[in-house]
Amino acid sequence: KKIDVLLESYWAAYQKNSGIPNLILIGEGTERDSIQHWISEHGLNDKIQLTGGIYNDEELVSYFEKADRKSVV
C-alpha cells in the first residue's frame, strides 16, 4: 500500500512548512501499530489522525467533504 512513502513525504513537507494541512488516514490493517509508532516517533500526533475503519457512509462522506475544503499536500 506504500503507506511508508506517504508518511515520509508528509514528514518532508512538514519539515519545510509545519503549517501544512493535517493528514487523516482511514482504515484498519496490520500496520496500524507501526504507523502509530512512526507518528509518535516523529512528533506528528497533532497532525496525523488514524480513524480506524469507517463503515458508515455518512461519516465517510463527511471526511471526503472536509478533504474537498482543504489543500492537498
Coordinates of N, CA and C in Angstrom, one line a residue:
K1 N 0.8 -1.2 0.0 CA 0.0 0.0 0.0 C 0.9 1.3 0.0
K2 N 2.1 1.1 0.2 CA 3.1 2.2 0.2 C 2.8 3.4 1.2
I3 N 2.2 3.0 2.3 CA 1.9 4.0 3.4 C 3.2 4.6 3.8
D4 N 4.3 3.9 3.8 CA 5.6 4.5 4.2 C 6.0 5.6 3.3
V5 N 5.7 5.5 2.0 CA 6.0 6.6 1.1 C 5.2 7.8 1.4
L6 N 3.9 7.6 1.7 CA 3.0 8.7 2.1 C 3.5 9.4 3.4
L7 N 3.9 8.6 4.4 CA 4.3 9.2 5.6 C 5.6 9.9 5.5
E8 N 6.6 9.4 4.8 CA 7.9 10.0 4.6 C 7.7 11.3 3.8
S9 N 6.8 11.3 2.8 CA 6.6 12.5 2.0 C 5.9 13.6 2.9
Y10 N 5.0 13.2 3.7 CA 4.3 14.1 4.6 C 5.3 14.7 5.6
W11 N 6.2 13.9 6.1 CA 7.3 14.3 7.0 C 8.2 15.4 6.4
A12 N 8.6 15.1 5.1 CA 9.4 16.0 4.4 C 8.7 17.3 4.2
A13 N 7.5 17.3 3.8 CA 6.7 18.5 3.6 C 6.5 19.3 4.9
Y14 N 6.3 18.6 6.0 CA 6.1 19.2 7.3 C 7.4 19.9 7.8
Q15 N 8.5 19.3 7.5 CA 9.8 19.9 7.9 C 10.0 21.2 7.2
K16 N 9.4 21.4 6.0 CA 9.6 22.6 5.2 C 8.5 23.6 5.7
N17 N 7.3 23.1 6.1 CA 6.2 24.0 6.4 C 5.3 23.3 7.4
S18 N 5.5 23.6 8.7 CA 4.8 22.9 9.8 C 3.3 23.3 9.7
G19 N 2.9 24.3 8.9 CA 1.5 24.7 8.8 C 0.7 23.9 7.8
I20 N 1.3 22.8 7.2 CA 0.6 22.1 6.2 C -0.7 21.5 6.8
P21 N -1.6 21.2 5.9 CA -2.9 20.6 6.4 C -2.6 19.2 7.1
N22 N -3.5 18.9 8.0 CA -3.5 17.6 8.7 C -3.7 16.5 7.7
L23 N -3.2 15.3 8.1 CA -3.4 14.1 7.3 C -4.3 13.2 8.1
I24 N -5.4 12.7 7.4 CA -6.3 11.8 8.0 C -6.2 10.5 7.2
L25 N -5.9 9.4 8.0 CA -5.8 8.1 7.4 C -7.0 7.2 7.8
I26 N -7.7 6.8 6.9 CA -8.9 6.0 7.2 C -8.7 4.5 6.8
G27 N -9.0 3.7 7.8 CA -8.9 2.2 7.5 C -8.2 1.5 8.6
E28 N -8.3 0.2 8.6 CA -7.7 -0.7 9.5 C -6.7 -1.6 8.8
G29 N -5.8 -2.1 9.5 CA -4.9 -3.1 8.9 C -3.8 -3.5 9.9
T30 N -3.0 -4.4 9.4 CA -2.0 -5.0 10.3 C -0.8 -4.0 10.6
E31 N -0.7 -2.9 9.8 CA 0.3 -1.9 10.0 C 0.0 -0.8 11.0
R32 N -1.2 -0.8 11.5 CA -1.7 0.3 12.3 C -0.8 0.6 13.5
D33 N -0.3 -0.4 14.2 CA 0.5 -0.1 15.4 C 1.9 0.5 15.0
S34 N 2.4 0.0 13.9 CA 3.7 0.5 13.4 C 3.5 2.0 12.9
I35 N 2.4 2.2 12.3 CA 2.1 3.6 11.8 C 1.9 4.5 13.0
Q36 N 1.2 4.1 14.0 CA 1.0 4.9 15.2 C 2.3 5.2 15.8
H37 N 3.2 4.2 15.9 CA 4.5 4.4 16.5 C 5.3 5.4 15.7
W38 N 5.3 5.3 14.4 CA 6.0 6.2 13.5 C 5.5 7.6 13.7
I39 N 4.2 7.8 13.8 CA 3.6 9.1 14.0 C 4.1 9.7 15.3
S40 N 4.1 8.9 16.4 CA 4.5 9.4 17.7 C 6.0 9.7 17.7
E41 N 6.8 8.8 17.1 CA 8.3 9.0 17.0 C 8.6 10.3 16.3
H42 N 7.8 10.7 15.3 CA 8.1 12.0 14.6 C 7.4 13.2 15.2
G43 N 6.7 13.0 16.3 CA 6.0 14.1 16.9 C 4.9 14.7 16.1
L44 N 4.2 13.8 15.4 CA 3.1 14.3 14.5 C 1.7 13.9 15.0
N45 N 1.6 13.6 16.3 CA 0.3 13.2 16.8 C -0.8 14.2 16.6
D46 N -0.4 15.5 16.6 CA -1.4 16.5 16.3 C -1.7 16.8 14.9
K47 N -0.9 16.2 14.0 CA -1.0 16.4 12.5 C -1.6 15.3 11.7
I48 N -1.4 14.0 12.2 CA -1.9 12.9 11.5 C -2.9 12.1 12.4
Q49 N -4.0 11.9 11.8 CA -5.1 11.2 12.6 C -5.4 9.8 11.9
L50 N -5.4 8.8 12.8 CA -5.8 7.5 12.3 C -7.2 7.2 12.8
T51 N -8.2 7.1 11.9 CA -9.6 7.0 12.3 C -10.0 5.5 12.5
G52 N -9.2 4.6 12.0 CA -9.7 3.2 12.0 C -10.7 3.0 10.9
G53 N -11.3 1.9 10.8 CA -12.3 1.6 9.8 C -13.5 2.5 10.0
I54 N -14.1 3.0 8.9 CA -15.3 3.7 8.9 C -16.3 3.0 8.0
Y55 N -17.4 2.5 8.6 CA -18.3 1.7 7.8 C -19.7 2.3 7.6
N56 N -19.8 3.6 8.1 CA -21.0 4.3 7.9 C -20.8 5.3 6.8
D57 N -21.6 5.2 5.8 CA -21.4 6.0 4.6 C -21.5 7.5 4.9
E58 N -22.4 7.9 5.8 CA -22.5 9.4 6.1 C -21.2 9.9 6.8
E59 N -20.7 9.1 7.6 CA -19.5 9.5 8.3 C -18.3 9.6 7.3
L60 N -18.2 8.6 6.4 CA -17.2 8.6 5.4 C -17.3 9.8 4.5
V61 N -18.5 10.1 4.1 CA -18.7 11.3 3.2 C -18.3 12.6 3.9
S62 N -18.5 12.6 5.2 CA -18.0 13.9 5.9 C -16.5 14.1 5.8
Y63 N -15.8 13.0 5.9 CA -14.3 13.1 5.7 C -14.0 13.6 4.3
F64 N -14.6 13.0 3.3 CA -14.4 13.5 1.9 C -14.7 15.0 1.7
E65 N -15.8 15.4 2.4 CA -16.2 16.8 2.3 C -15.1 17.7 2.9
K66 N -14.6 17.3 4.1 CA -13.5 18.0 4.7 C -12.3 18.1 3.8
A67 N -12.0 17.0 3.1 CA -10.8 17.0 2.3 C -11.0 17.9 1.1
D68 N -12.3 18.0 0.6 CA -12.5 18.9 -0.6 C -12.3 20.4 -0.2
R69 N -12.4 20.7 1.1 CA -12.2 22.1 1.5 C -10.8 22.4 1.9
K70 N -9.9 21.4 1.9 CA -8.5 21.6 2.3 C -7.6 21.6 1.2
S71 N -6.4 22.0 1.4 CA -5.3 21.9 0.4 C -4.9 20.5 0.4
V72 N -4.3 20.0 -0.7 CA -3.8 18.7 -0.8 C -2.3 18.8 -0.8
V73 N -1.6 18.0 0.0 CA -0.1 18.0 0.1 C 0.4 17.3 -1.1

